[in-house]
Tab-separated table of C-alpha atoms and ligand atoms in Angstrom:
chain	number	residue	atom	x	y	z
A	157	MET	CA	-41.929	91.841	-40.123
A	158	ARG	CA	-43.056	91.165	-43.762
A	159	VAL	CA	-41.190	88.615	-45.836
A	160	ILE	CA	-41.964	87.688	-49.529
A	161	VAL	CA	-40.894	83.966	-50.254
A	162	ILE	CA	-39.813	83.239	-54.050
A	163	GLY	CA	-41.285	79.962	-55.218
A	164	CYS	CA	-44.402	77.828	-53.761
A	165	GLY	CA	-43.258	74.208	-54.168
A	166	LEU	CA	-42.092	72.253	-51.580
A	167	ALA	CA	-39.536	74.418	-49.990
A	168	GLY	CA	-41.506	77.402	-50.503
A	169	VAL	CA	-45.117	76.732	-49.292
A	170	THR	CA	-43.478	74.991	-45.713
A	171	THR	CA	-41.046	78.225	-45.206
A	172	ALA	CA	-44.237	80.311	-45.706
A	173	TYR	CA	-46.348	78.267	-43.392
A	174	TYR	CA	-43.653	78.304	-40.361
A	175	LEU	CA	-42.981	82.061	-41.022
A	176	ARG	CA	-46.778	82.664	-40.608
A	177	SER	CA	-46.831	80.490	-37.321
A	178	LEU	CA	-44.027	82.627	-36.239
A	179	GLY	CA	-45.875	85.655	-36.420
A	180	ALA	CA	-44.295	87.011	-39.871
A	181	GLU	CA	-46.618	88.678	-42.733
A	182	VAL	CA	-45.855	86.411	-45.200
A	183	THR	CA	-46.365	86.722	-49.338
A	184	VAL	CA	-45.503	83.795	-51.734
A	185	LEU	CA	-44.632	84.948	-55.125
A	186	ASP	CA	-44.937	82.198	-58.288
A	187	ARG	CA	-44.923	83.164	-61.669
A	188	ALA	CA	-46.765	79.480	-61.848
A	189	ALA	CA	-50.690	79.382	-61.716
A	190	ALA	CA	-50.919	77.381	-58.930
A	191	PRO	CA	-48.616	75.596	-56.072
A	192	ALA	CA	-45.917	72.496	-57.428
A	193	ARG	CA	-46.209	73.356	-60.408
A	194	GLU	CA	-42.850	72.269	-60.990
A	195	THR	CA	-40.079	69.598	-59.437
A	196	SER	CA	-42.422	69.238	-56.710
A	197	TYR	CA	-45.339	68.334	-58.955
A	198	ALA	CA	-44.819	64.324	-59.546
A	199	ASN	CA	-41.793	63.040	-57.977
A	200	GLY	CA	-41.067	59.914	-55.985
A	201	SER	CA	-43.198	60.641	-53.610
A	202	MET	CA	-40.793	59.081	-50.578
A	203	LEU	CA	-40.001	60.227	-47.338
A	204	THR	CA	-36.927	58.457	-46.854
A	205	PRO	CA	-34.145	59.583	-43.943
A	206	SER	CA	-32.743	55.756	-45.789
A	207	LEU	CA	-31.953	57.053	-49.121
A	208	THR	CA	-30.104	60.369	-48.338
A	209	ASP	CA	-26.930	59.606	-50.101
A	210	PRO	CA	-25.495	62.473	-52.430
A	211	TRP	CA	-24.934	61.216	-55.911
A	212	ASN	CA	-21.146	62.399	-55.895
A	213	ALA	CA	-20.121	58.999	-54.419
A	214	PRO	CA	-16.597	58.039	-54.246
A	215	GLY	CA	-16.043	57.212	-58.256
A	216	VAL	CA	-18.621	59.338	-59.380
A	217	LEU	CA	-16.594	60.349	-62.454
A	218	GLY	CA	-16.030	57.196	-63.702
A	219	VAL	CA	-19.590	56.872	-63.715
A	220	LEU	CA	-20.803	59.565	-65.361
A	221	LEU	CA	-18.155	59.100	-68.133
A	222	ARG	CA	-19.122	55.800	-69.154
A	223	SER	CA	-22.706	57.217	-68.694
A	224	VAL	CA	-22.134	59.409	-72.218
A	225	GLY	CA	-24.124	58.232	-74.946
A	226	ARG	CA	-26.122	55.425	-72.972
A	227	GLU	CA	-29.435	56.376	-72.771
A	228	GLY	CA	-30.243	53.378	-70.453
A	229	ALA	CA	-27.801	54.745	-67.268
A	230	SER	CA	-29.686	55.461	-64.832
A	231	LEU	CA	-27.074	58.807	-64.125
A	232	LEU	CA	-26.126	60.624	-67.363
A	233	LEU	CA	-24.766	63.061	-68.473
A	234	ARG	CA	-25.170	64.628	-72.159
A	235	PRO	CA	-22.357	66.843	-73.324
A	236	SER	CA	-24.423	69.778	-74.102
A	237	ALA	CA	-24.895	70.442	-70.467
A	238	LEU	CA	-20.828	70.320	-69.839
A	239	PRO	CA	-20.397	74.713	-70.222
A	240	SER	CA	-22.961	75.377	-67.455
A	241	LEU	CA	-20.949	72.350	-65.225
A	242	LEU	CA	-17.698	73.769	-65.177
A	243	GLY	CA	-16.959	75.014	-62.269
A	244	TRP	CA	-19.973	73.481	-60.122
A	245	GLY	CA	-18.577	70.311	-61.824
A	246	LEU	CA	-15.484	70.584	-60.282
A	247	ARG	CA	-16.850	71.427	-56.606
A	248	PHE	CA	-19.146	68.157	-57.208
A	249	LEU	CA	-16.249	65.936	-58.150
A	250	ALA	CA	-14.292	67.542	-55.230
A	251	SER	CA	-16.516	66.447	-52.995
A	252	SER	CA	-16.933	62.867	-53.716
A	253	SER	CA	-13.848	61.731	-51.483
A	254	ARG	CA	-15.333	58.929	-48.791
A	255	SER	CA	-14.490	61.544	-45.858
A	256	ALA	CA	-16.933	64.601	-47.456
A	257	PHE	CA	-19.392	61.877	-49.138
A	258	GLU	CA	-19.751	60.159	-45.477
A	259	SER	CA	-20.116	63.788	-43.855
A	260	ALA	CA	-22.722	64.812	-46.570
A	261	TYR	CA	-24.746	61.923	-46.181
A	262	LEU	CA	-24.982	61.900	-42.341
A	263	ASN	CA	-25.628	65.646	-42.402
A	264	ASN	CA	-28.856	64.663	-44.911
A	265	VAL	CA	-29.898	61.863	-42.384
A	266	ARG	CA	-30.114	64.586	-39.682
A	267	LEU	CA	-32.161	66.708	-41.599
A	268	ALA	CA	-34.411	64.026	-42.749
A	269	LEU	CA	-35.024	63.028	-39.482
A	270	TYR	CA	-35.811	66.514	-38.397
A	271	SER	CA	-37.963	66.817	-40.848
A	272	GLN	CA	-40.026	63.802	-40.133
A	273	THR	CA	-40.693	65.468	-36.590
A	274	ALA	CA	-41.214	68.419	-38.247
A	275	MET	CA	-43.810	66.838	-40.311
A	276	ARG	CA	-45.766	64.667	-37.511
A	277	ASP	CA	-45.885	67.743	-35.340
A	278	LEU	CA	-47.757	70.042	-38.249
A	279	LEU	CA	-50.298	66.893	-38.906
A	280	GLN	CA	-50.885	67.203	-35.299
A	281	THR	CA	-52.210	70.387	-35.902
A	282	HIS	CA	-53.889	70.037	-38.892
A	283	SER	CA	-55.697	67.380	-41.104
A	284	LEU	CA	-54.156	67.022	-44.003
A	285	GLU	CA	-54.937	65.321	-47.443
A	286	PHE	CA	-52.118	64.023	-49.423
A	287	GLU	CA	-52.049	60.268	-49.417
A	288	TYR	CA	-49.577	59.648	-46.941
A	289	ALA	CA	-48.578	56.470	-46.011
A	290	PRO	CA	-45.914	55.872	-42.807
A	291	ASP	CA	-45.142	51.824	-43.803
A	292	GLY	CA	-41.451	52.366	-44.649
A	293	THR	CA	-40.323	51.442	-47.884
A	294	ILE	CA	-38.431	48.067	-49.279
A	295	LYS	CA	-34.718	48.274	-51.270
A	296	VAL	CA	-34.443	45.241	-53.437
A	297	PHE	CA	-31.418	43.608	-54.577
A	298	ALA	CA	-30.858	41.670	-57.856
A	299	ASP	CA	-27.235	40.543	-56.978
A	300	GLN	CA	-25.754	39.063	-54.106
A	301	ASP	CA	-22.478	41.669	-54.177
A	302	ALA	CA	-25.264	44.689	-54.345
A	303	PHE	CA	-26.972	42.746	-51.023
A	304	GLU	CA	-24.070	42.924	-49.149
A	305	GLN	CA	-22.883	46.404	-49.701
A	306	GLY	CA	-26.857	47.488	-49.311
A	307	ARG	CA	-26.548	45.769	-45.706
A	308	ARG	CA	-23.227	47.676	-44.783
A	309	ILE	CA	-24.835	50.850	-45.802
A	310	ALA	CA	-28.170	49.914	-43.357
A	311	HIS	CA	-25.401	48.852	-40.362
A	312	TRP	CA	-23.903	52.252	-41.075
A	313	LEU	CA	-26.748	54.273	-40.592
A	314	LYS	CA	-27.574	52.604	-37.289
A	315	GLN	CA	-25.448	55.464	-36.511
A	316	ALA	CA	-27.664	57.679	-37.390
A	317	GLN	CA	-30.955	56.479	-35.358
A	318	VAL	CA	-31.860	54.687	-38.950
A	319	GLY	CA	-33.478	51.097	-38.253
A	320	HIS	CA	-34.073	48.142	-40.899
A	321	ARG	CA	-34.858	44.400	-41.276
A	322	GLU	CA	-32.811	42.625	-43.366
A	323	MET	CA	-34.858	39.929	-45.143
A	324	ASP	CA	-33.646	37.128	-47.437
A	325	ARG	CA	-35.761	36.230	-50.855
A	326	ASP	CA	-38.341	33.991	-48.798
A	327	ALA	CA	-38.587	36.625	-46.079
A	328	LEU	CA	-38.948	39.233	-48.724
A	329	LEU	CA	-41.633	37.749	-50.684
A	330	ALA	CA	-43.279	36.529	-47.663
A	331	PHE	CA	-43.297	40.690	-46.561
A	332	GLU	CA	-44.361	42.044	-49.862
A	333	PRO	CA	-46.069	38.781	-52.455
A	334	ALA	CA	-46.564	41.585	-55.276
A	335	LEU	CA	-43.091	40.771	-55.634
A	336	VAL	CA	-43.561	36.849	-56.016
A	337	PRO	CA	-44.068	37.020	-59.951
A	338	ALA	CA	-40.170	38.594	-60.202
A	339	GLY	CA	-38.966	36.935	-57.053
A	340	GLU	CA	-36.412	34.335	-59.273
A	341	ARG	CA	-34.865	38.236	-60.109
A	342	LEU	CA	-34.045	38.708	-56.233
A	343	VAL	CA	-31.683	37.584	-53.713
A	344	GLY	CA	-33.310	39.998	-50.806
A	345	GLY	CA	-34.231	43.107	-49.332
A	346	ILE	CA	-34.325	45.481	-46.571
A	347	HIS	CA	-37.029	47.225	-45.189
A	348	TYR	CA	-36.499	50.218	-43.665
A	349	PRO	CA	-39.447	50.965	-41.235
A	350	GLY	CA	-39.021	54.601	-40.326
A	351	ASP	CA	-39.355	56.086	-44.195
A	352	GLU	CA	-42.949	56.845	-45.502
A	353	VAL	CA	-44.855	57.998	-48.750
A	354	GLY	CA	-47.159	60.824	-49.577
A	355	ASN	CA	-47.861	62.680	-52.205
A	356	ALA	CA	-45.908	66.094	-52.664
A	357	ARG	CA	-48.366	68.124	-54.738
A	358	LEU	CA	-51.191	67.440	-53.071
A	359	PHE	CA	-49.348	68.220	-49.644
A	360	CYS	CA	-48.293	71.693	-51.264
A	361	GLU	CA	-51.839	71.816	-52.221
A	362	ALA	CA	-53.113	71.748	-48.806
A	363	LEU	CA	-50.412	73.540	-46.950
A	364	LYS	CA	-51.002	76.025	-48.943
A	365	ALA	CA	-54.914	76.230	-48.074
A	366	VAL	CA	-53.883	76.131	-44.647
A	367	ALA	CA	-50.980	79.026	-44.615
A	368	GLU	CA	-53.693	81.258	-46.464
A	369	GLU	CA	-56.151	80.623	-43.979
A	370	THR	CA	-53.749	81.939	-41.153
A	371	GLY	CA	-53.160	84.803	-43.746
A	372	VAL	CA	-50.427	84.056	-45.879
A	373	VAL	CA	-51.050	86.061	-49.994
A	374	PHE	CA	-50.374	83.942	-52.551
A	375	ARG	CA	-49.547	85.505	-55.974
A	376	PHE	CA	-49.627	83.076	-58.951
A	377	SER	CA	-48.665	83.771	-62.461
A	378	GLU	CA	-46.204	86.738	-61.357
A	379	GLN	CA	-42.724	86.520	-62.446
A	380	ILE	CA	-39.842	88.387	-61.206
A	381	LEU	CA	-38.387	90.627	-63.839
A	382	ASP	CA	-35.468	92.439	-61.765
A	383	VAL	CA	-34.466	93.293	-58.384
A	384	ASN	CA	-33.826	96.499	-56.851
A	385	ARG	CA	-30.947	96.385	-54.594
A	386	ARG	CA	-28.921	99.197	-52.668
A	387	GLY	CA	-25.393	98.057	-51.671
A	388	ARG	CA	-25.781	94.385	-50.239
A	389	ARG	CA	-29.813	95.385	-49.157
A	390	ILE	CA	-32.535	94.085	-51.209
A	391	GLU	CA	-35.308	96.644	-51.144
A	392	GLY	CA	-37.934	95.091	-53.931
A	393	LEU	CA	-39.068	92.730	-56.455
A	394	VAL	CA	-40.112	94.211	-59.472
A	395	THR	CA	-42.955	92.111	-61.260
A	396	PRO	CA	-45.091	92.687	-64.457
A	397	ARG	CA	-47.634	94.267	-62.066
A	398	GLU	CA	-45.825	96.203	-59.743
A	399	THR	CA	-42.862	96.615	-57.163
A	400	LEU	CA	-43.062	94.300	-54.199
A	401	THR	CA	-41.037	95.299	-50.990
A	402	ALA	CA	-40.337	93.302	-47.745
A	403	ASP	CA	-38.364	93.339	-44.702
A	404	ALA	CA	-36.827	89.813	-46.172
A	405	TYR	CA	-36.858	87.939	-48.895
A	406	VAL	CA	-36.340	83.615	-49.283
A	407	LEU	CA	-35.823	82.269	-52.467
A	408	ALA	CA	-37.078	78.879	-52.562
A	409	ALA	CA	-37.368	78.523	-56.677
A	410	GLY	CA	-35.741	75.247	-56.691
A	411	ALA	CA	-33.717	74.827	-59.727
A	412	TYR	CA	-34.162	77.798	-61.166
A	413	SER	CA	-32.913	79.455	-57.769
A	414	TRP	CA	-29.307	79.365	-59.827
A	415	PRO	CA	-30.474	81.969	-62.684
A	416	LEU	CA	-32.895	83.860	-60.170
A	417	GLY	CA	-30.077	84.415	-57.800
A	418	LYS	CA	-27.883	86.514	-60.142
A	419	LEU	CA	-30.764	89.402	-60.188
A	420	PHE	CA	-30.046	89.381	-56.798
A	421	GLY	CA	-26.169	89.648	-57.433
A	422	LEU	CA	-25.536	86.042	-55.856
A	423	ARG	CA	-23.964	83.143	-57.348
A	424	VAL	CA	-26.629	79.858	-56.043
A	425	PRO	CA	-24.329	76.882	-56.627
A	426	VAL	CA	-27.205	74.555	-57.849
A	427	ARG	CA	-27.624	73.123	-61.278
A	428	PRO	CA	-30.446	71.437	-62.685
A	429	VAL	CA	-30.652	67.756	-62.545
A	430	LYS	CA	-33.433	66.042	-64.877
A	431	GLY	CA	-35.534	62.698	-63.287
A	432	TYR	CA	-38.623	60.822	-64.846
A	433	SER	CA	-41.640	59.725	-63.291
A	434	LEU	CA	-44.919	57.804	-64.554
A	435	THR	CA	-48.122	57.744	-63.346
A	436	VAL	CA	-49.539	54.284	-63.457
A	437	PRO	CA	-53.118	53.752	-63.124
A	438	VAL	CA	-53.803	50.261	-61.085
A	439	GLY	CA	-57.127	50.218	-59.739
A	440	ASP	CA	-59.855	47.825	-60.533
A	441	ASP	CA	-60.683	49.238	-63.687
A	442	ALA	CA	-57.221	49.660	-65.015
A	443	VAL	CA	-55.632	46.332	-64.285
A	444	GLY	CA	-58.592	43.902	-63.118
A	445	ASP	CA	-59.105	42.957	-59.366
A	446	ASP	CA	-57.275	39.616	-59.781
A	447	VAL	CA	-53.779	41.732	-60.446
A	448	LEU	CA	-51.694	41.313	-57.263
A	449	LEU	CA	-50.580	44.879	-56.349
A	450	PRO	CA	-47.776	46.527	-54.415
A	451	ARG	CA	-48.804	47.584	-50.643
A	452	TYR	CA	-44.846	49.323	-50.156
A	453	ALA	CA	-43.120	51.505	-51.843
A	454	VAL	CA	-39.890	49.519	-53.390
A	455	VAL	CA	-36.255	50.860	-54.369
A	456	ASP	CA	-34.202	48.646	-57.104
A	457	GLU	CA	-30.762	49.202	-56.245
A	458	THR	CA	-29.713	47.642	-59.387
A	459	LEU	CA	-31.797	49.877	-61.650
A	460	HIS	CA	-32.130	53.224	-58.953
A	461	ALA	CA	-35.452	53.896	-59.542
A	462	ALA	CA	-38.762	53.477	-57.515
A	463	VAL	CA	-42.151	51.956	-57.194
A	464	VAL	CA	-44.581	53.217	-55.061
A	465	PRO	CA	-48.254	53.043	-54.578
A	466	LEU	CA	-50.127	56.062	-54.022
A	467	GLY	CA	-53.641	56.487	-52.960
A	468	ASN	CA	-56.867	56.248	-55.326
A	469	GLY	CA	-55.583	53.371	-57.350
A	470	LYS	CA	-52.235	54.754	-58.622
A	471	LEU	CA	-48.583	53.541	-58.955
A	472	ARG	CA	-45.608	56.118	-59.133
A	473	VAL	CA	-42.624	55.242	-60.758
A	474	ALA	CA	-39.907	57.576	-60.511
A	475	GLY	CA	-35.705	57.382	-60.881
A	476	THR	CA	-33.173	58.114	-63.396
A	477	ALA	CA	-30.552	61.409	-63.220
A	478	GLU	CA	-29.656	63.432	-66.386
A	479	PHE	CA	-27.534	66.650	-66.594
A	480	ALA	CA	-28.886	67.938	-69.125
A	481	GLY	CA	-29.438	72.020	-68.260
A	482	PHE	CA	-32.681	73.247	-68.355
A	483	ASP	CA	-34.075	70.754	-70.943
A	484	LEU	CA	-37.876	69.589	-70.381
A	485	ASN	CA	-38.397	67.686	-73.144
A	486	LEU	CA	-39.966	63.762	-72.512
A	487	THR	CA	-37.314	61.705	-73.795
A	488	PRO	CA	-39.152	58.540	-75.185
A	489	LYS	CA	-36.420	56.164	-74.264
A	490	ARG	CA	-35.767	57.342	-70.447
A	491	LEU	CA	-39.832	56.884	-70.167
A	492	ALA	CA	-39.174	53.619	-71.444
A	493	ASN	CA	-36.768	52.601	-69.331
A	494	LEU	CA	-39.238	53.237	-66.011
A	495	LYS	CA	-41.470	51.036	-67.732
A	496	GLY	CA	-39.121	48.835	-67.801
A	497	LEU	CA	-38.251	49.253	-64.329
A	498	LEU	CA	-42.340	48.459	-63.539
A	499	GLY	CA	-42.081	45.081	-65.957
A	500	GLN	CA	-39.147	43.482	-64.204
A	501	LEU	CA	-40.832	44.372	-60.877
A	502	TYR	CA	-43.922	43.410	-61.563
A	503	PRO	CA	-44.484	41.581	-64.765
A	504	GLN	CA	-48.122	41.001	-63.601
A	505	ILE	CA	-49.167	44.666	-63.771
A	506	PRO	CA	-49.864	45.607	-67.658
A	507	ALA	CA	-48.355	48.657	-67.954
A	508	GLU	CA	-48.203	48.814	-71.787
A	509	GLU	CA	-51.310	48.641	-72.188
A	510	THR	CA	-52.700	51.074	-69.561
A	511	THR	CA	-52.318	54.928	-69.645
A	512	VAL	CA	-49.519	55.988	-68.208
A	513	ASP	CA	-48.536	59.644	-67.270
A	514	GLY	CA	-45.272	60.574	-67.689
A	515	TRP	CA	-43.504	63.864	-66.513
A	516	CYS	CA	-39.614	64.903	-65.371
A	517	GLY	CA	-38.671	67.547	-62.975
A	518	LEU	CA	-35.408	69.157	-62.350
A	519	ARG	CA	-33.837	68.506	-59.253
A	520	PRO	CA	-31.723	71.274	-57.642
A	521	VAL	CA	-28.680	70.214	-56.847
A	522	THR	CA	-25.730	71.370	-54.747
A	523	PRO	CA	-22.130	70.432	-55.481
A	524	ASP	CA	-21.552	68.618	-52.080
A	525	GLY	CA	-25.375	66.603	-52.110
A	526	VAL	CA	-26.357	69.021	-49.000
A	527	PRO	CA	-28.756	71.801	-49.144
A	528	LEU	CA	-28.633	75.509	-49.192
A	529	LEU	CA	-30.540	76.923	-46.075
A	530	GLY	CA	-29.794	80.307	-44.503
A	531	PRO	CA	-28.446	83.645	-44.725
A	532	THR	CA	-26.623	84.680	-47.713
A	533	ASN	CA	-24.007	87.513	-48.027
A	534	ARG	CA	-27.307	89.926	-49.091
A	535	ASP	CA	-28.345	91.653	-45.707
A	536	ASN	CA	-31.953	90.455	-46.066
A	537	LEU	CA	-31.915	87.226	-48.700
A	538	TYR	CA	-32.322	83.946	-47.431
A	539	LEU	CA	-32.123	80.514	-49.413
A	540	ASN	CA	-34.271	77.342	-48.931
A	541	THR	CA	-33.426	75.426	-51.940
A	542	GLY	CA	-30.890	72.833	-53.401
A	543	HIS	CA	-32.191	69.794	-51.927
A	544	GLY	CA	-31.684	67.587	-54.780
A	545	ALA	CA	-33.470	64.496	-54.561
A	546	LEU	CA	-34.550	65.085	-50.845
A	547	GLY	CA	-36.596	67.894	-51.451
A	548	TRP	CA	-39.786	66.323	-50.247
A	549	THR	CA	-37.711	64.202	-47.464
A	550	GLN	CA	-36.498	67.214	-46.055
A	551	ALA	CA	-39.200	69.618	-46.615
A	552	CYS	CA	-40.693	70.418	-43.404
A	553	GLY	CA	-37.410	70.693	-41.352
A	554	SER	CA	-35.746	73.331	-43.875
A	555	GLY	CA	-38.858	75.109	-44.208
A	556	ARG	CA	-39.103	74.860	-40.192
A	557	ALA	CA	-35.245	75.713	-39.474
A	558	VAL	CA	-35.247	78.982	-42.636
A	559	ALA	CA	-38.393	80.337	-41.023
A	560	GLN	CA	-36.515	80.107	-37.173
A	561	MET	CA	-33.685	81.935	-38.944
A	562	VAL	CA	-35.264	84.609	-40.794
A	563	MET	CA	-37.313	85.352	-37.738
A	564	ASP	CA	-33.763	85.729	-35.712
A	565	GLN	CA	-34.716	82.626	-33.565
A	566	ALA	CA	-32.560	79.536	-32.595
A	567	THR	CA	-32.860	76.587	-34.434
A	568	ASP	CA	-34.106	73.348	-32.859
A	569	GLU	CA	-31.040	71.879	-34.448
A	570	ASP	CA	-27.615	72.668	-35.395
A	571	MET	CA	-27.611	74.092	-38.842
A	572	SER	CA	-24.316	75.002	-39.385
A	573	ALA	CA	-23.607	72.537	-42.090
A	574	PHE	CA	-26.489	73.674	-44.328
A	575	ALA	CA	-25.499	77.539	-44.289
A	576	PRO	CA	-24.656	78.873	-47.750
A	577	ALA	CA	-21.289	80.701	-46.688
A	578	ARG	CA	-19.633	77.260	-47.301
A	579	PHE	CA	-19.484	77.778	-51.007
A	580	ARG	CA	-18.113	81.506	-50.608
B	1438	FAD	C1	-38.406	62.424	-60.638
B	1438	FAD	C2	-38.072	63.147	-59.479
B	1438	FAD	C3	-38.543	62.056	-58.602
B	1438	FAD	C4	-38.298	62.257	-56.808
B	1438	FAD	N1	-38.270	62.021	-55.996
B	1438	FAD	C5	-38.290	62.688	-54.916
B	1438	FAD	C6	-38.620	61.474	-53.480
B	1438	FAD	O1	-39.278	60.538	-53.710
B	1438	FAD	N2	-38.153	62.172	-52.153
B	1438	FAD	C7	-37.858	63.497	-51.924
B	1438	FAD	O2	-37.213	63.645	-50.881
B	1438	FAD	N3	-37.547	64.220	-53.363
B	1438	FAD	C8	-37.891	63.585	-54.458
B	1438	FAD	N4	-37.399	64.401	-55.683
B	1438	FAD	C9	-36.849	65.960	-55.543
B	1438	FAD	C10	-38.045	67.199	-54.685
B	1438	FAD	O3	-39.094	66.498	-56.008
B	1438	FAD	C11	-37.562	68.646	-55.232
B	1438	FAD	O4	-35.983	68.166	-54.525
B	1438	FAD	C12	-38.330	69.243	-54.764
B	1438	FAD	O5	-39.544	69.137	-55.626
B	1438	FAD	C13	-37.755	70.652	-54.723
B	1438	FAD	O6	-38.501	71.569	-54.421
B	1438	FAD	P1	-38.533	73.284	-54.192
B	1438	FAD	O7	-39.806	73.750	-53.566
B	1438	FAD	O8	-37.217	73.420	-53.613
B	1438	FAD	O9	-38.453	73.528	-55.985
B	1438	FAD	P2	-39.840	73.548	-56.906
B	1438	FAD	O10	-40.828	72.968	-56.721
B	1438	FAD	O11	-38.904	73.440	-58.415
B	1438	FAD	O12	-40.196	74.717	-56.894
B	1438	FAD	C14	-39.942	75.870	-57.306
B	1438	FAD	C15	-41.120	76.844	-57.688
B	1438	FAD	O13	-40.371	78.128	-58.282
B	1438	FAD	C16	-40.797	78.952	-59.193
B	1438	FAD	N5	-40.044	79.695	-59.772
B	1438	FAD	C17	-39.007	79.459	-60.449
B	1438	FAD	N6	-38.426	80.526	-61.119
B	1438	FAD	C18	-39.158	81.569	-60.598
B	1438	FAD	C19	-39.413	83.072	-60.810
B	1438	FAD	N7	-38.688	83.457	-61.832
B	1438	FAD	N8	-40.260	83.596	-60.453
B	1438	FAD	C20	-41.574	83.233	-59.731
B	1438	FAD	N9	-41.576	81.975	-59.227
B	1438	FAD	C21	-40.140	81.121	-60.053
B	1438	FAD	C22	-41.560	77.364	-59.978
B	1438	FAD	O14	-42.783	77.914	-60.164
B	1438	FAD	C23	-41.474	76.726	-58.595
B	1438	FAD	O15	-42.773	76.531	-58.245
B	1438	FAD	C24	-37.380	63.708	-57.023
B	1438	FAD	C25	-37.701	65.050	-58.168
B	1438	FAD	C26	-37.753	64.558	-59.161
B	1438	FAD	C27	-36.922	65.032	-60.631
């Protein structure tokens, strides 16, 4: 079986690796010059079964309407994006009922846990360097109501086998002493020991190298210009260099799966939702050796963002969501919001004075907050996209499951909840 995977971010590279391990001849095509040059480049770095709630929680419409024009809003709707959201947006709102939200949430947890298993299997077979740290994450809360709500969610997540430990302020500050300087602001926290951290870009580069050694062909800096189709069958991909043919094709182009899908005659229901990150050097040279640095990834529920220690003396600060179409401009106010979060959580870290790398990426978001995995209504086209804010958390499980589907094998888990056909 010859398969072409379109996209070499987290979704594409994992699919390619698993396809090859099942015996396929695989080619990966990407318009970028290297793996993970789009949304998988500098994301929040967290693998979090604990944080898998879709964004369209009940009440999301009010949140979005109130956000218009407020650069400080964590979930921001830009009016210029409205035309592109019309049909998609109605489905997004329709999926915000309590029952739809909870069912999507649980499906996401299930896929996240399966993905952890897949990644651990992978790491048993290959030694990959990607600043991996399986120490868990901490959710912190600045007011009692938010803490109560966080505790309710943590108890609810137990049904899906996600364990946690609640901590009042004293226990929290003892567990993560780097929070002491901001301790007055916090009322408590919840540690999710099963969560993990790792650098997604390094992971993609390392897995690409492994896949290449096993025979996967990577074609970078090559863009798809057109798609040859005969009825419902895909016959080839036209690039500036040549026309490439295969028995099956996997579209894993992140947010661009939507425009690219049109060339395949497919409406892919993903829309770009922009997010920002900062990478802050915190090695001895940058901040001095007397500054207390965080050990755990911390998610601030009130500010809707996270600060994550990565290897090599770096912190990644990530968060905020913006409906702004395919705009990839770095808005200074949005970056300043993240710097502000860092200052509120860790006032001892002088982010203002250090050189900070700002970045933004487009999350591929589906209307129901659950990814699109598997066959489409084209005979030989499969999707692995639509992971939104969970593309790292769900990468290995999605890649393995889609590879099994392409190879006509039974999937390890029931994947029907992720079938693209649910939107037909
Ligand atoms: C600020 C931020 C923080 C995040 N934090 C987390 C986190 O902590 N945990 C988590 O689980 N997830 C997180 N995410 C989400 C996660 O990063 C994404 O879901 C994931 O990167 C999507 O991967 P992908 O492979 O689908 O898309 P991408 O990484 O965007 O890859 C798509 C690939 O397709 C290629 N492509 C596009 N168009 C074409 C074309 N026409 N021809 C050829 N190739 C093409 C692109 O070049 C790209 O390489 C975050 C996202 C953002 C923005």
